XYZ file of N, CA and C in Angstrom:
696
model
N 121.716 120.341 135.337
C 121.387 118.836 135.204
C 121.112 118.338 133.874
N 121.837 117.318 133.584
C 121.697 116.623 132.267
C 120.388 115.908 132.164
N 119.684 116.134 130.963
C 118.561 115.357 130.679
C 118.921 114.183 129.893
N 118.740 112.997 130.420
C 119.088 111.783 129.771
C 117.783 111.097 129.150
N 117.878 110.888 127.919
C 116.755 110.139 127.185
C 117.296 108.770 126.966
N 116.798 107.823 127.474
C 117.200 106.433 127.301
C 116.118 105.526 126.788
N 116.308 104.614 125.973
C 115.311 103.735 125.350
C 115.881 102.687 124.544
N 115.047 101.663 124.170
C 115.414 100.492 123.513
C 114.932 100.684 121.921
N 115.359 99.677 121.209
C 115.089 99.760 119.758
C 114.042 98.803 119.232
N 113.000 98.537 120.099
C 111.979 97.711 119.693
C 110.568 98.390 120.057
N 109.588 98.140 119.365
C 108.330 98.631 119.659
C 107.604 97.452 120.382
N 107.363 97.617 121.597
C 106.725 96.465 122.400
C 105.320 96.192 122.162
N 104.763 95.259 122.422
C 103.295 95.006 122.267
C 102.264 95.839 123.119
N 103.072 96.116 124.294
C 102.145 96.904 125.281
C 102.726 98.254 125.560
N 102.459 99.292 124.866
C 103.084 100.608 125.086
C 103.151 101.075 126.557
N 101.920 100.682 127.302
C 101.955 101.175 128.794
C 103.044 100.593 129.588
N 103.386 99.258 129.261
C 104.643 98.611 129.892
C 105.841 99.444 129.576
N 105.987 99.686 128.393
C 107.255 100.350 127.927
C 107.354 101.800 128.619
N 106.353 102.542 128.497
C 106.399 103.879 129.167
C 106.746 103.800 130.671
N 106.530 102.715 131.454
C 107.019 102.576 132.728
C 108.264 102.440 132.881
N 109.102 101.994 131.786
C 110.421 101.492 131.851
C 111.343 102.560 131.204
N 111.087 103.214 130.036
C 111.952 104.004 129.342
C 111.290 105.499 129.193
N 112.151 106.520 128.947
C 111.583 107.754 128.737
C 111.826 108.093 127.210
N 112.144 107.101 126.292
C 112.418 107.451 124.950
C 112.298 105.965 124.254
N 112.207 106.087 122.875
C 112.281 104.789 122.096
C 112.930 105.160 120.852
N 113.736 104.203 120.294
C 114.367 104.284 119.007
C 113.588 103.662 117.879
N 113.082 104.398 117.053
C 112.046 103.888 116.041
C 112.658 103.791 114.675
N 112.875 102.771 114.026
C 113.341 102.393 112.656
C 112.129 101.968 111.889
N 111.297 102.855 111.244
C 110.015 102.354 110.749
C 110.243 101.542 109.460
N 111.441 101.559 108.916
C 111.695 100.685 107.652
C 111.828 99.227 108.156
N 111.948 98.957 109.445
C 112.141 97.630 109.853
C 110.673 96.952 110.017
N 109.631 97.645 109.959
C 108.336 97.164 110.114
C 107.794 96.591 108.881
N 106.864 95.773 108.901
C 106.244 95.208 107.722
C 105.573 96.314 106.816
N 104.758 97.053 107.663
C 104.129 98.303 107.023
C 104.505 99.594 107.843
N 104.900 100.495 107.006
C 105.238 101.832 107.741
C 103.827 102.469 108.256
N 103.836 102.850 109.468
C 102.586 103.484 109.906
C 102.198 104.720 109.198
N 101.000 104.996 109.134
C 100.512 106.236 108.448
C 100.747 107.427 109.404
N 100.561 108.503 108.902
C 100.835 109.737 109.646
C 99.849 109.927 110.891
N 98.631 109.414 110.548
C 97.494 109.369 111.664
C 97.898 108.500 112.782
N 98.584 107.338 112.472
C 99.009 106.488 113.580
C 100.138 107.087 114.428
N 101.155 107.627 113.751
C 102.222 108.209 114.348
C 101.698 109.354 115.323
N 100.749 110.263 114.777
C 100.146 111.158 115.661
C 99.518 110.682 116.871
N 98.958 109.504 116.814
C 98.242 108.794 117.887
C 99.310 108.318 118.838
N 100.445 107.846 118.320
C 101.463 107.391 119.320
C 102.043 108.582 120.046
N 102.125 109.780 119.481
C 102.705 110.854 120.194
C 101.640 111.308 121.255
N 100.347 111.513 120.874
C 99.283 111.886 121.869
C 99.240 110.846 122.984
N 99.376 109.654 122.661
C 99.288 108.537 123.796
C 100.453 108.392 124.573
N 101.612 109.028 124.342
C 102.892 108.912 125.124
C 102.758 109.859 126.295
N 103.541 109.433 127.343
C 103.623 110.433 128.483
C 104.216 111.788 128.231
N 103.926 112.711 129.015
C 104.558 114.070 128.854
C 106.070 113.959 128.911
N 106.785 114.429 128.048
C 108.209 114.498 128.113
C 108.843 113.187 127.438
N 108.070 112.331 126.941
C 108.605 111.091 126.359
C 109.250 111.488 125.036
N 110.264 110.865 124.515
C 111.189 111.185 123.221
C 111.163 110.117 122.374
N 110.713 110.475 121.146
C 110.800 109.575 120.051
C 112.080 109.853 119.378
N 113.015 108.922 119.017
C 114.220 109.137 118.267
C 113.931 108.251 116.964
N 113.777 108.956 115.943
C 113.309 108.416 114.525
C 114.562 108.225 113.741
N 114.708 107.060 113.132
C 115.616 106.840 112.102
C 115.272 107.382 110.860
N 116.297 108.009 110.167
C 116.119 108.607 108.832
C 115.709 107.462 107.897
N 114.762 107.865 106.872
C 114.351 107.020 105.905
C 115.378 106.098 105.107
N 115.317 104.918 104.936
C 116.377 104.114 104.313
C 116.744 104.642 102.858
N 115.890 105.389 102.282
C 116.245 105.961 100.978
C 117.352 107.013 101.054
N 117.330 107.680 102.198
C 118.441 108.720 102.310
C 119.752 107.854 102.613
N 119.772 106.904 103.435
C 120.869 106.078 103.691
C 121.420 105.410 102.435
N 120.482 104.856 101.731
C 120.952 104.249 100.415
C 121.361 105.183 99.523
N 120.918 106.351 99.369
C 121.472 107.477 98.526
C 122.916 107.815 99.027
N 123.138 108.040 100.170
C 124.421 108.334 100.712
C 125.468 107.284 100.333
N 125.047 106.021 100.473
C 125.992 104.824 100.345
C 126.204 104.667 98.854
N 125.255 104.879 98.006
C 125.544 104.712 96.578
C 126.392 105.889 96.022
N 126.129 107.058 96.555
C 126.948 108.222 96.188
C 128.379 107.968 96.557
N 128.571 107.559 97.745
C 129.953 107.272 98.169
C 130.634 106.259 97.458
N 129.933 105.200 97.028
C 130.548 104.031 96.204
C 130.891 104.589 94.879
N 130.076 105.455 94.348
C 130.351 106.017 93.050
C 131.316 107.181 92.965
N 131.770 107.758 94.283
C 132.633 108.771 94.405
C 131.889 110.083 93.858
N 130.622 110.276 94.223
C 129.894 111.425 93.735
C 129.323 112.184 94.889
N 129.493 113.488 95.039
C 128.996 114.175 96.109
C 127.628 114.799 95.606
N 126.671 114.074 95.407
C 125.337 114.555 94.924
C 124.220 113.664 95.544
N 123.042 114.275 95.694
C 121.916 113.510 96.064
C 120.833 113.218 95.049
N 120.266 112.031 94.900
C 119.349 111.691 93.913
C 117.932 112.076 94.379
N 116.929 111.921 93.518
C 115.636 112.341 93.844
C 115.071 111.438 94.940
N 115.284 110.050 94.861
C 114.777 109.252 95.860
C 115.317 109.540 97.237
N 116.388 109.964 97.448
C 116.947 110.359 98.564
C 116.310 111.720 99.148
N 116.130 112.636 98.245
C 115.444 113.930 98.738
C 113.945 113.539 99.184
N 113.243 112.735 98.462
C 111.932 112.302 98.815
C 111.969 111.497 100.143
N 112.986 110.702 100.366
C 113.162 110.048 101.613
C 113.220 110.912 102.785
N 114.057 112.059 102.489
C 114.128 113.066 103.520
C 112.761 113.790 103.862
N 112.069 114.031 102.861
C 110.807 114.720 102.989
C 109.776 113.705 103.833
N 109.817 112.446 103.594
C 109.085 111.462 104.382
C 109.536 111.528 105.786
N 110.900 111.589 105.948
C 111.415 111.629 107.252
C 110.895 112.907 108.093
N 110.944 113.981 107.509
C 110.445 115.237 108.156
C 109.113 115.082 108.542
N 108.325 114.436 107.671
C 106.781 114.289 107.879
C 106.560 113.673 109.085
N 107.224 112.450 109.143
C 107.026 111.492 110.234
C 107.622 112.135 111.614
N 108.604 112.750 111.463
C 109.225 113.458 112.590
C 108.332 114.423 113.247
N 107.752 115.093 112.348
C 106.751 116.143 112.705
C 105.467 115.462 113.448
N 104.966 114.378 112.907
C 103.851 113.836 113.501
C 104.239 113.193 114.974
N 105.447 112.737 115.083
C 105.828 112.160 116.367
C 106.400 113.241 117.234
N 106.578 114.468 116.885
C 107.290 115.435 117.616
C 108.661 114.871 118.084
N 109.306 114.354 117.112
C 110.571 113.682 117.432
C 111.660 114.492 118.080
N 112.263 113.995 119.192
C 113.296 114.823 119.846
C 114.582 114.709 119.191
N 114.777 113.734 118.190
C 116.039 113.470 117.641
C 115.778 112.607 116.292
N 116.616 112.877 115.391
C 116.710 111.796 114.243
C 117.958 111.069 114.306
N 118.018 109.794 113.867
C 119.128 108.974 113.789
C 119.425 108.568 112.242
N 120.615 109.015 111.949
C 121.277 108.629 110.747
C 122.187 107.428 110.863
N 121.789 106.287 110.359
C 122.609 105.045 110.694
C 123.100 104.586 109.300
N 124.519 104.883 109.191
C 125.175 104.493 107.942
C 125.739 103.160 108.065
N 125.795 102.259 107.109
C 126.312 100.893 107.019
C 127.838 100.996 106.976
N 128.357 99.799 107.278
C 129.825 99.553 107.145
C 130.343 99.910 105.721
N 129.601 99.761 104.727
C 130.028 100.060 103.327
C 130.172 101.469 103.118
N 129.614 102.211 104.001
C 129.806 103.736 104.007
C 131.106 103.989 104.746
N 132.293 103.786 104.185
C 133.438 103.833 104.926
C 134.174 105.151 104.943
N 135.049 105.312 105.827
C 135.695 106.717 105.887
C 136.511 107.011 104.651
N 136.494 108.228 104.243
C 137.101 108.702 102.967
C 136.764 110.042 102.663
N 137.278 110.683 101.613
C 137.131 111.985 101.266
C 135.629 112.194 100.805
N 135.164 111.288 99.911
C 133.765 111.450 99.458
C 132.734 111.154 100.541
N 132.958 110.230 101.359
C 131.956 110.023 102.410
C 131.903 111.150 103.420
N 133.060 111.730 103.755
C 133.068 112.875 104.708
C 132.379 114.099 103.966
N 132.627 114.297 102.620
C 131.920 115.406 101.960
C 130.426 115.350 102.061
N 130.018 113.914 101.748
C 128.615 113.696 101.744
C 127.909 113.987 103.125
N 128.733 113.639 104.100
C 128.098 113.921 105.452
C 127.987 115.407 105.675
N 129.003 116.244 105.258
C 128.872 117.677 105.361
C 127.673 118.180 104.521
N 127.557 117.612 103.306
C 126.519 118.070 102.428
C 125.152 117.728 103.022
N 124.991 116.478 103.574
C 123.774 116.136 104.273
C 123.271 117.042 105.295
N 124.286 117.359 106.202
C 123.953 118.295 107.354
C 123.654 119.754 106.754
N 124.488 120.197 105.883
C 124.131 121.621 105.502
C 123.011 121.730 104.554
N 122.800 120.800 103.785
C 121.553 121.019 102.773
C 120.130 120.383 103.287
N 120.354 119.324 104.012
C 119.150 118.641 104.422
C 118.927 118.835 105.981
N 119.932 118.584 106.610
C 119.900 118.599 108.132
C 119.433 119.997 108.706
N 119.625 121.172 108.022
C 119.094 122.269 108.405
C 117.685 122.539 108.509
N 117.032 121.525 107.894
C 115.415 121.514 107.932
C 114.958 121.002 109.228
N 115.797 120.366 110.032
C 115.417 119.781 111.238
C 116.182 120.530 112.535
N 115.243 121.141 113.366
C 115.994 122.036 114.222
C 116.283 121.248 115.547
N 116.185 119.966 115.737
C 116.761 119.201 116.741
C 117.881 118.313 116.473
N 118.443 117.579 117.440
C 119.709 116.929 117.199
C 119.498 115.772 116.031
N 120.477 115.617 115.166
C 120.560 114.366 114.335
C 121.671 113.687 114.593
N 121.426 112.455 115.227
C 122.420 111.559 115.724
C 122.932 110.686 114.548
N 124.325 110.703 114.452
C 124.938 109.910 113.343
C 125.482 108.642 114.129
N 124.970 107.548 113.602
C 125.412 106.175 114.126
C 126.115 105.508 112.882
N 127.465 105.719 112.983
C 128.196 105.288 111.811
C 128.879 103.952 112.192
N 128.471 102.927 111.370
C 129.036 101.488 111.429
C 130.381 101.512 110.649
N 131.137 100.552 111.044
C 132.296 100.320 110.196
C 133.564 100.852 110.802
N 134.487 101.331 110.082
C 135.991 101.616 110.524
C 136.068 103.182 110.924
N 135.053 103.829 111.359
C 135.168 105.222 111.733
C 135.700 105.296 113.076
N 136.849 106.007 113.253
C 137.557 106.337 114.497
C 136.610 107.235 115.339
N 136.443 106.921 116.575
C 135.652 107.632 117.519
C 136.196 109.100 117.639
N 137.342 109.355 117.820
C 137.836 110.634 118.082
C 137.618 111.628 116.885
N 138.059 111.184 115.671
C 138.135 112.052 114.518
C 136.605 112.072 114.007
N 135.821 110.997 114.164
C 134.396 111.092 113.693
C 133.654 111.901 114.505
N 133.813 111.924 115.771
C 133.124 112.837 116.572
C 133.536 114.262 116.306
N 134.614 114.509 116.126
C 135.051 115.876 115.643
C 134.517 116.307 114.366
N 134.488 115.463 113.211
C 133.809 115.789 112.105
C 132.399 116.025 112.266
N 131.584 115.184 113.059
C 130.234 115.329 113.315
C 129.853 116.769 114.010
N 130.668 117.154 114.883
C 130.564 118.386 115.692
C 130.831 119.561 114.710
N 131.727 119.469 113.661
C 132.216 120.543 112.939
C 130.949 120.760 111.891
N 130.300 119.646 111.445
C 129.177 119.921 110.549
C 127.726 119.986 111.070
N 127.716 119.883 112.554
C 126.411 120.036 113.170
C 125.720 118.883 113.561
N 126.325 117.548 113.377
C 125.675 116.391 113.853
C 126.091 115.897 115.232
N 125.439 114.964 115.794
C 125.776 114.401 117.078
C 126.199 112.931 116.873
N 127.504 112.596 117.077
C 127.980 111.334 116.791
C 127.696 110.403 117.987
N 127.214 109.114 117.572
C 126.939 108.170 118.744
C 127.982 107.199 118.683
N 128.355 106.917 120.059
C 129.571 105.954 120.209
C 129.432 105.242 121.622
N 130.220 104.249 121.870
C 130.092 103.537 123.080
C 130.770 104.243 124.183
N 130.057 104.688 125.255
C 130.617 105.443 126.438
C 131.680 104.774 127.158
N 131.397 103.405 127.253
C 132.396 102.772 128.063
C 133.738 102.419 127.352
N 133.649 102.353 126.045
C 134.924 102.422 125.380
C 135.710 103.721 125.370
N 134.922 104.842 125.501
C 135.454 106.123 125.613
C 136.117 106.342 126.934
N 135.443 105.794 127.998
C 136.081 105.958 129.253
C 137.312 105.034 129.469
N 137.394 103.890 128.719
C 138.546 103.019 128.771
C 139.654 103.763 128.091
N 139.324 104.292 126.865
C 140.384 104.955 126.061
C 140.642 106.398 126.543
N 140.093 106.890 127.587
C 140.301 108.269 128.164
C 139.937 109.297 127.136
N 138.856 109.083 126.372
C 138.279 110.099 125.479
C 137.427 111.083 126.300
N 137.816 112.251 126.237
C 137.070 113.248 127.065
C 135.606 113.447 126.624
N 134.558 113.514 127.469
C 133.389 113.735 127.308
C 133.101 115.324 127.116
N 132.273 115.700 126.192
C 132.290 117.091 125.801
C 131.018 117.737 126.475
N 130.255 118.457 125.670
C 129.093 119.210 126.267
C 128.131 119.443 125.224
N 126.994 120.138 125.479
C 125.993 120.310 124.518
C 125.130 118.982 124.396
N 124.895 118.457 123.287
C 124.149 117.242 123.064
C 125.158 116.004 122.871
N 124.788 114.892 123.514
C 125.655 113.832 123.256
C 124.806 112.545 122.877
N 125.334 111.598 122.203
C 124.651 110.367 121.796
C 125.504 109.205 122.215
N 124.974 108.112 122.801
C 125.726 107.046 123.222
C 125.018 105.715 123.004
N 125.742 104.553 122.545
C 125.062 103.342 122.353
C 125.632 102.270 123.265
N 124.879 101.600 123.915
C 125.064 100.490 124.759
C 124.702 99.171 123.975
N 125.583 98.439 123.507
C 125.350 97.160 122.845
C 126.358 96.071 123.221
N 126.073 94.912 122.674
C 127.076 93.803 122.902
C 128.322 94.081 122.093
N 129.422 93.650 122.660
C 130.710 93.848 121.916
C 131.444 92.569 122.134
N 131.909 91.877 120.967
C 132.688 90.775 121.018
C 133.940 90.916 121.832
N 134.327 90.015 122.685
C 135.547 90.001 123.461
C 135.508 90.941 124.615
N 134.353 91.608 124.892
C 134.289 92.480 126.004
C 133.031 92.192 126.791
N 132.900 92.950 128.005
C 131.770 92.801 128.761
C 130.481 93.085 128.001
N 129.440 92.384 128.185
C 128.242 92.470 127.323
C 127.024 93.148 128.175
N 127.168 93.032 129.490
C 126.156 93.573 130.351
C 126.868 94.383 131.554
N 126.121 95.534 131.981
C 126.657 96.365 132.904
C 125.681 96.253 134.230
N 126.413 96.620 135.346
C 125.628 96.559 136.572
C 125.380 98.072 137.103
N 124.807 98.019 138.203
C 124.440 99.300 138.810
C 125.583 100.332 138.895
N 126.649 99.887 139.485
C 127.869 100.634 139.543
C 128.312 101.278 138.181
N 128.317 100.389 137.191
C 128.676 100.854 135.730
C 127.760 101.957 135.275
N 126.424 101.817 135.400
C 125.498 102.808 134.968
C 125.657 104.012 135.781
N 125.762 103.903 137.047
C 126.011 105.113 137.886
C 127.275 105.925 137.401
N 128.357 105.198 137.142
C 129.574 105.832 136.673
C 129.317 106.479 135.358
N 128.575 105.876 134.486
C 128.284 106.445 133.183
C 127.530 107.738 133.343
N 126.444 107.720 134.188
C 125.625 108.896 134.380
C 126.421 110.008 134.953
N 127.475 109.810 135.802
C 128.425 110.750 136.401
C 129.139 111.384 135.172
N 129.514 110.516 134.237
C 130.435 111.062 133.104
C 129.516 111.958 132.268
N 128.252 111.845 132.239
C 127.387 112.529 131.221
C 127.069 113.912 131.598
N 127.474 114.363 133.036
C 127.008 115.533 133.476
C 127.374 116.725 132.638
N 128.482 116.845 131.983
C 128.803 118.092 131.206
C 127.747 118.363 130.129
N 127.033 117.302 129.748
C 125.979 117.553 128.710
C 124.688 118.251 129.060
N 124.108 118.877 128.219
C 122.693 119.339 128.231
C 121.690 118.208 128.113
N 121.951 117.624 127.101
C 121.063 116.385 126.755
C 121.852 115.242 126.274
N 121.537 114.111 126.846
C 122.244 112.710 126.379
C 121.303 111.820 125.944
N 121.439 111.308 124.613
C 120.582 110.367 124.133
C 121.260 109.028 124.179
N 120.720 107.988 124.972
C 121.238 106.779 125.130
C 120.476 105.617 124.349
N 121.112 104.981 123.517
C 120.446 103.913 122.597
C 120.790 102.631 123.192
N 119.903 101.891 123.827
C 120.021 100.710 124.468
C 119.647 99.470 123.405
N 120.774 98.685 123.149
C 120.493 97.515 122.155
C 121.118 96.266 122.770
N 120.725 95.226 122.077
C 121.333 93.936 122.431
C 120.489 93.062 123.475
N 120.963 91.998 123.743
C 120.228 91.118 124.633
C 119.886 91.661 126.094
N 120.849 92.504 126.540
C 120.732 93.041 127.933
C 120.086 94.459 128.039
N 119.531 94.888 126.931
C 118.958 96.245 126.892
C 117.829 96.503 127.805
N 117.028 95.517 128.095
C 115.871 95.652 129.082
C 116.430 95.815 130.529
N 117.337 94.982 130.903
C 117.959 95.172 132.136
C 118.650 96.479 132.347
N 119.449 96.888 131.340
C 119.991 98.176 131.287
C 119.070 99.305 131.439
N 117.979 99.255 130.823
C 116.777 100.231 130.946
C 116.380 100.291 132.407
N 116.117 99.192 132.943
C 115.719 99.254 134.330
C 116.686 99.919 135.348
N 118.115 99.650 135.018
C 119.087 100.399 135.914
C 118.946 101.827 135.621
N 118.843 102.287 134.469
C 118.745 103.746 134.152
C 117.605 104.352 134.780
N 116.289 103.656 134.768
C 115.096 104.030 135.353
C 115.257 104.295 136.808
N 115.864 103.258 137.374
C 115.902 103.223 138.856
C 117.022 104.408 139.276
N 118.026 104.488 138.713
C 119.181 105.493 139.123
C 118.704 106.839 138.917
N 118.104 107.004 137.784
C 117.639 108.355 137.430
C 116.434 108.771 138.317
N 115.793 107.846 138.916
C 114.640 108.192 139.752
C 115.135 108.454 141.219
N 116.435 108.131 141.536
C 116.859 108.333 142.762
C 117.184 109.805 143.034
N 117.012 110.446 144.281
C 117.385 111.725 144.537
C 118.919 112.035 144.360
N 119.303 113.099 143.926
C 120.797 113.329 143.681
C 121.443 113.829 144.958
């Protein structure tokens, strides 16, 4: 039976309401006015329901370091990047994070240097985290080849599952990561039938991390909650 962790990308004002809707949350602490202290993150973990999953974004200093190194065509990490990774691990420990999210910008484009940097990141830094690291690659990264690269280096590539179904890209096994977001020129919201079909497609996985974003994310969360609560 696949364990599906689904959640949105906002911290709601009322945690109790969020806990009744989702079993996970995507946290990008760099988007907050003030990054919570370790004590606060510990409290969030303690107050969350049993089995709730925190999916924590990697510190922005790590992402910036990768982006700058790729632009300079250097396969090396600076001190700020390594410090950012230390901060990430400290926060992940406080939250008992089930996964980390490495979200690279569109300027971190496919190429020999960027691929080498991703491999170096996974082999040198990623080995210090014993749970999935989800790679959310923005820009011109092709789903098929990027997913293969991620698996080769030990990362979990996040992609749109409905585009994969459309393009007849085979779903794999182990850990999977999927993004439901708005897409120009295509459907932007999904109904009960769509989500049921998606859940059926995820059956080969042990764990599936679903990142719900965009205007319709709360409605999609309700569908996941209701369908996952139904007897199989």
